Each structure stands twice: as structure tokens, then as C-alpha cells.
Coordinates of C-alpha atoms and ligand atoms in Angstrom, one line a residue:
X20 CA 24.5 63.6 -19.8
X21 CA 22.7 66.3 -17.9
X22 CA 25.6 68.9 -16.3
X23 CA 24.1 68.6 -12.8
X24 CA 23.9 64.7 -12.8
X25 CA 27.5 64.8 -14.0
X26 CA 28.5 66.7 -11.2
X27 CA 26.8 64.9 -8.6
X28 CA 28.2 61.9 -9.7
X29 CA 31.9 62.9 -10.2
X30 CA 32.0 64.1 -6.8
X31 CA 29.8 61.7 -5.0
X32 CA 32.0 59.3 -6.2
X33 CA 35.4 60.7 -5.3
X34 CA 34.2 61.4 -2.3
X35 CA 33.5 57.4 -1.5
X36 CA 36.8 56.8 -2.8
X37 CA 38.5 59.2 -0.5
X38 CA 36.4 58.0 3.0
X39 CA 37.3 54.4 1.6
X40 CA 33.6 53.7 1.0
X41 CA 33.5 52.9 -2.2
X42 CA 32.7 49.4 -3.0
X43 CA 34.5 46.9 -5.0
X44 CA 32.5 44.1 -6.3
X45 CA 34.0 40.8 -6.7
X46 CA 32.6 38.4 -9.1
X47 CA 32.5 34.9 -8.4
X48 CA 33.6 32.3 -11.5
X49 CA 31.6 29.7 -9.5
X50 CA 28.4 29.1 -7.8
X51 CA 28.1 31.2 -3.9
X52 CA 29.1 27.3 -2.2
X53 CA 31.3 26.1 0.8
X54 CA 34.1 27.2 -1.4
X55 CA 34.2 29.3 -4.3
X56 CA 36.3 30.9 -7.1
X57 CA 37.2 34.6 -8.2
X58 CA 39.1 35.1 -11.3
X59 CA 40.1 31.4 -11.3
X60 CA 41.4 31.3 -7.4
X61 CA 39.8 28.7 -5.2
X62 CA 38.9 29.8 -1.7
X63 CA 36.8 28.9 1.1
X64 CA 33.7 31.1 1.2
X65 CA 32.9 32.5 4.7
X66 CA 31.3 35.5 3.8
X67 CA 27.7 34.1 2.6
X68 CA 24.2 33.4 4.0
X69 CA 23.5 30.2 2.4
X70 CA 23.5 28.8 6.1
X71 CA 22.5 25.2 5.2
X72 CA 23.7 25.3 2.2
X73 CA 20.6 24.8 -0.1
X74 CA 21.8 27.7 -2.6
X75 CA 23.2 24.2 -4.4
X76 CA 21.0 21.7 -3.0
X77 CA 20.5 19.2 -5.9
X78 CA 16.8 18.5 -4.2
X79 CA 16.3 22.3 -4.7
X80 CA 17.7 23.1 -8.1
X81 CA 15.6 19.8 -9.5
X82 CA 11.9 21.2 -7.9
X83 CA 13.4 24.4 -9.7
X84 CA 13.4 23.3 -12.9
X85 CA 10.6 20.8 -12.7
X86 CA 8.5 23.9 -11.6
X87 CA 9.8 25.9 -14.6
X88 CA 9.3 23.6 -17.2
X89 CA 5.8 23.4 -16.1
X90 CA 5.1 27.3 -15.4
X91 CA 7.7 28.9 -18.0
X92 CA 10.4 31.0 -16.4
X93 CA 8.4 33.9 -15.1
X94 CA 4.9 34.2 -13.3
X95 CA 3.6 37.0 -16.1
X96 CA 2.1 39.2 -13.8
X97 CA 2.0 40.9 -10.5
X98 CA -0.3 38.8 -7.8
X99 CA -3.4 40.6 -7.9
X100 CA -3.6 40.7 -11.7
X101 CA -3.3 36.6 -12.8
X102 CA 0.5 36.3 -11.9
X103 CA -0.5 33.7 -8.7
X104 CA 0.2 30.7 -10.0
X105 CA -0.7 27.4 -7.9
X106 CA 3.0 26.9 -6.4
X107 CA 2.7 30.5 -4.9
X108 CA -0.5 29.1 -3.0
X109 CA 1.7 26.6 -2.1
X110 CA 4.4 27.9 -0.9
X111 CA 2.5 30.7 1.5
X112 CA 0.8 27.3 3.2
X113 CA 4.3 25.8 3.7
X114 CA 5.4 28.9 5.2
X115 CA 2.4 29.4 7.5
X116 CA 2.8 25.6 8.8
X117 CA 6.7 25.9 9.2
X118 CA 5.9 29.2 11.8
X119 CA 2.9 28.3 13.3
X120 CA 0.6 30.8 12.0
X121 CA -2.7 31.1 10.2
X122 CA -1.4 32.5 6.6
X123 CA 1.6 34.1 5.1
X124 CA 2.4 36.0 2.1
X125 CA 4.8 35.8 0.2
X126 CA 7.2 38.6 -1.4
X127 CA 9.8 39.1 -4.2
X128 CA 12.4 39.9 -1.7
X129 CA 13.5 40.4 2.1
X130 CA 13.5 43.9 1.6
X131 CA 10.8 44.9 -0.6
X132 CA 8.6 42.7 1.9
X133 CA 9.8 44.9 4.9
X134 CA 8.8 48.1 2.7
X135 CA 5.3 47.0 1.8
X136 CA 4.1 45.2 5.3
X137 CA 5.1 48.1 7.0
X138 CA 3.7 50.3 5.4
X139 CA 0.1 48.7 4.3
X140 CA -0.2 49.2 8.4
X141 CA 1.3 52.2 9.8
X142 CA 0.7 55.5 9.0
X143 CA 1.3 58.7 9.8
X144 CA -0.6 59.0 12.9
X145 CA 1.1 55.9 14.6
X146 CA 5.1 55.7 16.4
X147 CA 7.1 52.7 15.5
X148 CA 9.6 52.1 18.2
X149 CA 12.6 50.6 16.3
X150 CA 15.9 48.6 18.0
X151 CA 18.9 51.4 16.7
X152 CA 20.7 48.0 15.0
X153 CA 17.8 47.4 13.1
X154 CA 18.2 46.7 9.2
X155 CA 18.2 48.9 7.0
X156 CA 15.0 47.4 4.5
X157 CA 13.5 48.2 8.5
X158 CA 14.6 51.5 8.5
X159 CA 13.7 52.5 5.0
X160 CA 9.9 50.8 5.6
X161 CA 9.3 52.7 9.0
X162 CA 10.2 56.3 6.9
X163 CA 8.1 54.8 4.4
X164 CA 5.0 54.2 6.3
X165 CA 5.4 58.0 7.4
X166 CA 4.9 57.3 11.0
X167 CA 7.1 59.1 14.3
X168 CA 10.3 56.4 14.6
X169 CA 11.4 56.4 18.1
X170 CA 15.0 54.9 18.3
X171 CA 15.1 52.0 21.0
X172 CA 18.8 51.5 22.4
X173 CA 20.0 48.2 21.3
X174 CA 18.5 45.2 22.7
X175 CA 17.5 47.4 26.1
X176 CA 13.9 46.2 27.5
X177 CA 14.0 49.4 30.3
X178 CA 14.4 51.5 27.4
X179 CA 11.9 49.6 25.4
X180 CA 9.6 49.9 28.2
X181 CA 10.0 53.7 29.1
X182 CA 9.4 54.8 25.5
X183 CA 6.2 52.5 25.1
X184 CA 4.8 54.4 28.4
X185 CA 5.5 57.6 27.1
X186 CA 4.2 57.0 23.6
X187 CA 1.5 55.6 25.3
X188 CA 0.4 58.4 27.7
X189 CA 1.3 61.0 25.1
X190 CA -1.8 59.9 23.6
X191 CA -0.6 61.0 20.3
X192 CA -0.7 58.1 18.1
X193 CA -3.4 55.5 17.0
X194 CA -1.3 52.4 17.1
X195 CA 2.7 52.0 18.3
X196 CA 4.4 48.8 16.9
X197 CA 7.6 47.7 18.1
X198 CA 10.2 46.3 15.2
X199 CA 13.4 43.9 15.8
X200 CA 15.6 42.0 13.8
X201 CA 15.4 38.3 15.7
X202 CA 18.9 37.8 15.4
X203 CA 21.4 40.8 14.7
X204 CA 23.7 40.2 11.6
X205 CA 26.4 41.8 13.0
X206 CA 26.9 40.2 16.0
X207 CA 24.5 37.4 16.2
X208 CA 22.7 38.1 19.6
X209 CA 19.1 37.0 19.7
X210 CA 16.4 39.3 20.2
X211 CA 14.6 38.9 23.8
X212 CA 11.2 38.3 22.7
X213 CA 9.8 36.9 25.8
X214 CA 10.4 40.2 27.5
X215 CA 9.2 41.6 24.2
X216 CA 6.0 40.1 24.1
X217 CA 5.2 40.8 27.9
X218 CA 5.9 44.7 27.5
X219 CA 3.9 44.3 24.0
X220 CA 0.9 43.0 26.2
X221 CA 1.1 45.7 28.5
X222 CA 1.0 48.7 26.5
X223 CA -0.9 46.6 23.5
X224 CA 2.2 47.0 20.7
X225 CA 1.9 45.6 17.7
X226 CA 5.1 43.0 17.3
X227 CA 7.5 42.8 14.2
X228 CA 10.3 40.0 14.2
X229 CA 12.3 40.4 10.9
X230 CA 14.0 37.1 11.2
X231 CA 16.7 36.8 8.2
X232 CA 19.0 35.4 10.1
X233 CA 17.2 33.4 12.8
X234 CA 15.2 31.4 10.4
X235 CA 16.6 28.0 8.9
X236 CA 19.0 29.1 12.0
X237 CA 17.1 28.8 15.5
X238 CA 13.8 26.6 16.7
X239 CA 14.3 24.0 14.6
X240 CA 14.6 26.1 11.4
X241 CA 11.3 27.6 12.3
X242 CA 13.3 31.1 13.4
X243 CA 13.6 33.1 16.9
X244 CA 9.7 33.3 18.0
X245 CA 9.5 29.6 17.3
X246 CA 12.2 28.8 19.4
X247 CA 11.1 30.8 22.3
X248 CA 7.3 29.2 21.9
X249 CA 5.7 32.3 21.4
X250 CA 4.5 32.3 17.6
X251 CA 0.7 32.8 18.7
X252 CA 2.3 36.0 20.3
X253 CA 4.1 37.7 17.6
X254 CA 1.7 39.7 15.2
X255 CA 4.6 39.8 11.9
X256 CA 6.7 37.0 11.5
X257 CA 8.4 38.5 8.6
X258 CA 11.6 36.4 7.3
X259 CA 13.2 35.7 4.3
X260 CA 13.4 33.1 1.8
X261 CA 17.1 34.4 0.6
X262 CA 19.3 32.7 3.2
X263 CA 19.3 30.1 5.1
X264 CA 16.0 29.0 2.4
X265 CA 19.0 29.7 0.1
X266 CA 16.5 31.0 -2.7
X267 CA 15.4 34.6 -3.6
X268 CA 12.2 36.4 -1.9
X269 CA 10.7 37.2 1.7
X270 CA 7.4 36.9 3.7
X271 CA 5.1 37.5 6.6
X272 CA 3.3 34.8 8.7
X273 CA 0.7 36.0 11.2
X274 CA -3.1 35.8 11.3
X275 CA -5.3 35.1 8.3
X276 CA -6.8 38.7 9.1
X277 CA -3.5 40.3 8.3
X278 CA -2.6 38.2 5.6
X279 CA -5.7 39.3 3.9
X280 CA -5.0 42.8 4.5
X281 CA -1.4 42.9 3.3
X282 CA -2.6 41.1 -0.1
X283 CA -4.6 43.8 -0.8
X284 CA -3.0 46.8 0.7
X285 CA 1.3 45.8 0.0
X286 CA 2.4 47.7 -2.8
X287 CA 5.2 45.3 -4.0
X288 CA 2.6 42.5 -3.8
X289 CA 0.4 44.7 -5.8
X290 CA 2.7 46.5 -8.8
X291 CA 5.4 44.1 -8.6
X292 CA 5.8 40.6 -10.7
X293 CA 5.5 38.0 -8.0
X294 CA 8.3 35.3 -7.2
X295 CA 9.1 33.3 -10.0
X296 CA 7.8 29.9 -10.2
X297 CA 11.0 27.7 -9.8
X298 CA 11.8 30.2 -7.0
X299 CA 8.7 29.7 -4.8
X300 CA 9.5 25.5 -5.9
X301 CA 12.5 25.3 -4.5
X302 CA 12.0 28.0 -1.5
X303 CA 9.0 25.1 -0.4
X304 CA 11.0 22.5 -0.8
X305 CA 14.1 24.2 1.4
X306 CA 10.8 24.1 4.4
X307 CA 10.2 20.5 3.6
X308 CA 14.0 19.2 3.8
X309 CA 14.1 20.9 7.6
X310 CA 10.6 19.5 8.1
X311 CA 11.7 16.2 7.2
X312 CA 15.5 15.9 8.6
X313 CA 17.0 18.0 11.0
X314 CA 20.7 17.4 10.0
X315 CA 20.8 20.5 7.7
X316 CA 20.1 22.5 11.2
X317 CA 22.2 19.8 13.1
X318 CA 25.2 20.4 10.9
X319 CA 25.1 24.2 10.5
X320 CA 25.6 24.4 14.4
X321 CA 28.1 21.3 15.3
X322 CA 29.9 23.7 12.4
X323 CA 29.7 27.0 13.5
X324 CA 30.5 25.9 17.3
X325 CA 33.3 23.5 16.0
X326 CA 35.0 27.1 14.2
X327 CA 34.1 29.0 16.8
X328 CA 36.0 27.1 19.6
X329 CA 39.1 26.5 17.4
X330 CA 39.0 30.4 16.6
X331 CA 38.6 31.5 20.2
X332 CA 41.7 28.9 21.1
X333 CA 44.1 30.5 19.2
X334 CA 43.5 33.7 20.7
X335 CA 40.6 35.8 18.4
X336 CA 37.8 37.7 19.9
X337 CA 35.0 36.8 18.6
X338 CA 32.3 38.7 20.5
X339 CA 29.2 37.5 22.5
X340 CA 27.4 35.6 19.6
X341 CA 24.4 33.1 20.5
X342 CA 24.3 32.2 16.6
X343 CA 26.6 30.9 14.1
X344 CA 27.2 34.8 12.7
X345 CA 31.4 34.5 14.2
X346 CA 32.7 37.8 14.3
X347 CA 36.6 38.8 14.3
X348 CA 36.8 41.4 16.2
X349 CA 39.6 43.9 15.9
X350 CA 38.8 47.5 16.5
X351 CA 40.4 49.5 14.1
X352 CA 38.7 49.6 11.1
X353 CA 42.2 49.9 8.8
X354 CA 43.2 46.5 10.1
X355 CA 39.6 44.8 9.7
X356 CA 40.2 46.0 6.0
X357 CA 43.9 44.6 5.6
X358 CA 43.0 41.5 7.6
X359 CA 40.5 40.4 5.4
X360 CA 42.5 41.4 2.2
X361 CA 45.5 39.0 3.8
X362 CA 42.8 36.2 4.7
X363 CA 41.8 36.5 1.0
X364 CA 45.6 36.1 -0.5
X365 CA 45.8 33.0 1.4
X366 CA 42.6 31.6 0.6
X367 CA 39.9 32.4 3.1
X368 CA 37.0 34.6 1.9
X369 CA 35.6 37.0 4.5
X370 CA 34.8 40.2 4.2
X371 CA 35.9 43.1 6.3
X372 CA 32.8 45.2 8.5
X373 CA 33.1 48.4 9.5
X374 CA 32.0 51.9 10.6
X375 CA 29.0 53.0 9.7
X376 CA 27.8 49.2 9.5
X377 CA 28.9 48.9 13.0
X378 CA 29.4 51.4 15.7
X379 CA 33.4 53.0 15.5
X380 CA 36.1 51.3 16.9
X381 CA 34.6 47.8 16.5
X382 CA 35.8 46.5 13.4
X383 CA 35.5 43.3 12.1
X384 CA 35.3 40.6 9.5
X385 CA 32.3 38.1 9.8
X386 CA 32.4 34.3 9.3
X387 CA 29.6 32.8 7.9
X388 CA 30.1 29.2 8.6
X389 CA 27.2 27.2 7.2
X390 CA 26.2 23.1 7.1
X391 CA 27.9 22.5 3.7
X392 CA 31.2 23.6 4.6
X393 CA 33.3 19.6 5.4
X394 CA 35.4 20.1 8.9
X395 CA 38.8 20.0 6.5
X396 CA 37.5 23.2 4.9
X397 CA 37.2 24.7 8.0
X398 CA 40.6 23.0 9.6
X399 CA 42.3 24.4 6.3
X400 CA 40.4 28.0 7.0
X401 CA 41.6 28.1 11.2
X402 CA 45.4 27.4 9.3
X403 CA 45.1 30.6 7.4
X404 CA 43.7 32.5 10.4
X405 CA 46.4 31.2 12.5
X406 CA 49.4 32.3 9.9
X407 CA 47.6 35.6 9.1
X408 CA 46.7 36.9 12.3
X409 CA 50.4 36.3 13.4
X410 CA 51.8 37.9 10.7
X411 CA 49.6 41.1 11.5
X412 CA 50.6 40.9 15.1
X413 CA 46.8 40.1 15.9
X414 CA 47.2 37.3 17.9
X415 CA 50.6 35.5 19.5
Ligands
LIG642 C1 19.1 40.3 4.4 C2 18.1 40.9 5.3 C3 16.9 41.4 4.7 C4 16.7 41.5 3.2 O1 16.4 40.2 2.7 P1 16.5 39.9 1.1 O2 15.7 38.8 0.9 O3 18.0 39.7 0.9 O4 16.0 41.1 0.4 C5 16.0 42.0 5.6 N1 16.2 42.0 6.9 C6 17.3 41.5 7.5 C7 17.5 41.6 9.0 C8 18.3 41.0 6.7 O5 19.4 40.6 7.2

């Protein structure tokens, strides 16, 4: 190995070690379901994003391999070359009838699909105003695209407003887009897109909703501008297909002229093998089961406000959360990490969020409670929380 990477390494990586940010990965022995197992110990899995549970839905995995055994295992090529098969076709219309819009595209991942739709767009003579708790796939396609970022404080429409004017007046740039997450995944608030979409009008912003966790979640399944009535307002409707579609990939749904111009001009559309087949199958199908029944929907949120109540009674704070995202709130980041070590002994798997992820001080463990987890599982989950947090002298 090359001296300098040696060195880089060795100390990049006892420095981690020493700020406690290194990560340990746990592997499961099980599929990622309402419960799960690590090195043969059964536990009940809060810590996903499978919100209605289709990562095993036995509709899902049979499209899957129905769709494999009739394309093979991988698409063969990159979209533009011959790697769009008829199922991708398919699955872009599904997507554009689920949101409302003219088209959609389709990408390999959430991430890769913020990287190339930002950047087939903006360049380096626009300003992309960006919400400071954006994601991070956000963050690294805004640097990507080359254009000024201008940090928006969190969720703050005056601010929103004043920095539009200015970028505006400053008559610097060519375009200005504004970019939110339309749900936060950190502590679940929904993004205020009918203020949004007035201040858009005003100074003519081009609109980005990354909606991860608000699609599958809010309006119907059909994510945060859908549930505001606003998807004919909204020029991105980027989302992904990873989970609450409990599959693997992501997407924008907006006009047919955009589509057109992010399947010529997104890299990751252009230089990357597309989706494969049984995972562009089963992603449609995840649309058609919330097109056709709304209990997936129904059941995620009768369980996330059934855990939320019984979590707030015993005493937890659990922050201001519109969505079923339940955070524990706790403050210091040491006992966030030893809560969620002790909620793992006994049985309840949550992970533990802290500084940078969240701002200091405001330490956490998130709860993922989805539709496929039975109200025993998450009875049996409060116990722990109950005998835990009195043992830590969290709650009385
Ligand atoms: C998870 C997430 C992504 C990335 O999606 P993947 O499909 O997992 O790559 C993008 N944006 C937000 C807001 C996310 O939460």
C-alpha cells in the first residue's frame, strides 16, 4: 500500500474512533421486517424505513421474480444505450400517475437521482437556496451542479423570502431554485409548501421537494405536495422508491419538458446501469397496492400515533413530529448512545442520533414504527422503553 494512503487511513481512522464516530455495522441474520435478528437475537426493528412494510410484501417479492425470470437479473446496460427495458417504461408512468404529473424518470437510487437532476439544471451562474437540514444526497448535488448555495434557516419562510429578494435584485444569477426535503428525517416536520409555492411565484423559483420520507407517508401515499394539492405547482417532485416503496432506486415527476431534459442531460441516467428489472416490478407494484387499498397508509399511521401516545404517557419527549418519524429526545449525546445500547440488550432496535446529524445538545434515538409492526410488538416495545428509561433515570 502506498505510504501516504497508509497514513491517511491509520489516522483518519483513530481519529473516528476517538470523537466516537466511527461506525459499527450490524448485520442482520434476517430479512429488514417488523422484527428482526442479529447474531441469532430476536428484536423488534424500529430503526428502518420500510414504512408499509413492503420490503417483504409477498405481492412484491412475486412481481420480482416474475419480472426477473422474464428479463434476467440485470437490465445490461445504462438507459440511453439498450438497458430500458419495457417495465422501466412502466414504472416512470406509474410514478407520474401516482404524483400527478406529466412524466417521471426513474433512477438507480435516492441519492444518485438528487446528484444527476440537480445538476442536468443548475449551473454555475445560478443560486440554489437550500433549507440548512436538508439531506445530504441535496447537499452533495447543489456543490455538484457548481452553482452559489445560499443556506435557508430551517423551515423559516421570512428568511426564505429575504434571500429570494436579494438573490433576485442582485441580478447575479440566471435562475434561483429553492430545495427542501418534504418531511425532515430527523424530526418529522413537514415542509410548508403552500407558503413555498407562493414565494416561488413571486420571485419565479424553480421548486425541489425531495420527498423520501413523505412519500408512501402523506396524501394518500402520493407524498407532501400531493397532500397539500399543489402537484401542478411543484417543478421536481423527486422521491424515492427505497422506503416507504420498500425497493431500491429514486425519481423525479414533473413536466414532460423536464423529464425529456433530465433523460438526456442526468449523468447517472446516462453512465449508470439502470434499475434492475425485478426492482422497477415490484417498486410499480408498491404504487399499485396504495392505489388500490389504503390500509397500508391507514395502518402505518393508527401505528405510529398508537406508539406515539403510549410513549409520550409514560413521560418521553418526543418532539414536535407531524409524521410517524418518533423521536426520543434526550439531549446529551452520551446517553442517546447508552439508551439505545440498553433498548438493544432488552430487545428493542433503535438506533442512537446525534451531533453532527442533529444540532448539539439534541440527542436522540429515532422510532421507525411502520404498518407491518402487530400492536403486541409495539406493546412489548413501550415495556422495554418503560424498564429502560427507568433504569437510566430518563423518565420516573
Ligand atoms: C434516504 C434519502 C435519500 C436517498 O435515497 P436512497 O434511495 O436511499 O438513495 C434522499 N433524500 C432524502 C431526504 C432521504 O431521506
Amino acid at each position: 500500500m502506498s505510504k501516504s494512503l497508509e497514513h491517511f487511513l491509520d489516522e483518519g481512522l483513530a481519529n473516528l474512533k476517538e470523537k466516537g464516530l466511527y461506525n459499527t455495522i450490524d448485520v442482520l441474520d434476517s430479512a429488514n421486517g417488523p422484527e428482526i435478528t442479529i447474531d441469532g437475537k430476536r428484536m423488534i426493528n424500529l430503526a428502518s424505513n420500510n414504512y408499509l412494510g413492503f420490503a417483504t410484501n409477498p405481492d412484491l417479492m412475486q412481481v420480482c421474480n416474475e419480472a426477473t425470470d422474464k428479463y434476467g437479473v440485470g437490465a445490461g446496460a445504462v438507459r440511453t444505450i439498450n438497458g430500458t427495458l419495457k417495465i422501466h417504461e412502466e414504472l416512470e408512468n406509474k410514478i407520474a400517475e401516482f404524483k400527478g404529473t406529466e412524466a417521471a424518470i426513474a433512477f438507480q437510487s435516492g441519492f444518485n437521482c438528487n446528484m444527476g437532476a440537480i445538476s442536468a439544471v443548475m449551473t454555475k451562474e445560478d443560486a440554489i437556496l437550500s433549507d440548512e437540514l436538508n439531506h445530504a444526497s441535496i447537499i452533495d448535488g447543489c456543490r455538484l451542479s457548481r452553482a452559489k448555495i445560499i443556506r435557508v434557516k430551517h423551515q423559516d419562510m421570512e428568511d426564505l423570502e429575504q434571500k429570494a429578494k436579494e438573490a433576485v435584485e442582485s441580478g447575479q444569477y440566471k435562475k434561483i431554485m429553492y430545495i427542501t426535503d418534504g418531511v425532515f428525517s430527523m424530526d418529522g416536520d413537514i415542509a410548508n409548501i403552500p407558503e413555498i409555492v407562493r414565494i416561488a411565484e413571486k420571485y419565479d423559483l424553480i421548486t425541489y421537494v425531495d420527498d423520501a420520507h413523505g412519500s408512501g407517508v402523506l396524501g394518500k401515499g402520493a407524498g407532501t405536495v400531493k397532500h397539500f394539492g399543489l402537484s401542478d405547482k411543484i417543478d421536481f417532485q423527486m422521491g424515492t422508491l427505497s422506503k416507504a416503496i420498500g425497493v431500491v432506486g429514486g425519481y423525479v415527476a414533473g413536466s414532460q419538458r423536464l423529464i425529456d431534459w433530465l433523460k438526456s442531460q442526468g449523468r447517472p441516467f446516462l453512465f449508470s446501469t439502470s434499475l434492475t428489472p425485478g426492482a422497477a416490478a415490484a417498486a410499480k407494484k408498491a404504487i399499485e397496492l396504495m392505489q388500490e387499498d389504503d390500509h397500508y397508509v391507514q395502518d402505518l399511521w393508527d401505528n405510529a400515533n398508537y406508539f406515539k401516545e403510549k410513549l409520550q404517557a409514560i413521560g418521553y419527549d418526543i418532539g414536535k413530529s407531524e409524521t410517524p418519524i418518533t423521536p426520543v429526545i434526550l439531549g446529551d449525546e452520551l446517553l442517546a448512545q447508552k439508551f439505545s445500547k440498553k433498548l438493544i440488550e432488552n430487545g428493542v432496535y433503535v438506533k442512537p442520533i446525534v451531533f453532527p446529524t442533529v444540532p448539539m445538545g439534541t440527542g436522540r434515538v429515532r422510532n421507525m414504527p411502520n404498518a407491518a409492526h402487530t400492536k403486541e410488538m409495539l406493546d412489548e416495545a413501550i415495556a422495554i422503553y418503560e424498564k429502560v428509561g427507568k433504569e437510566l433515570g430518563i423518565i420516573k
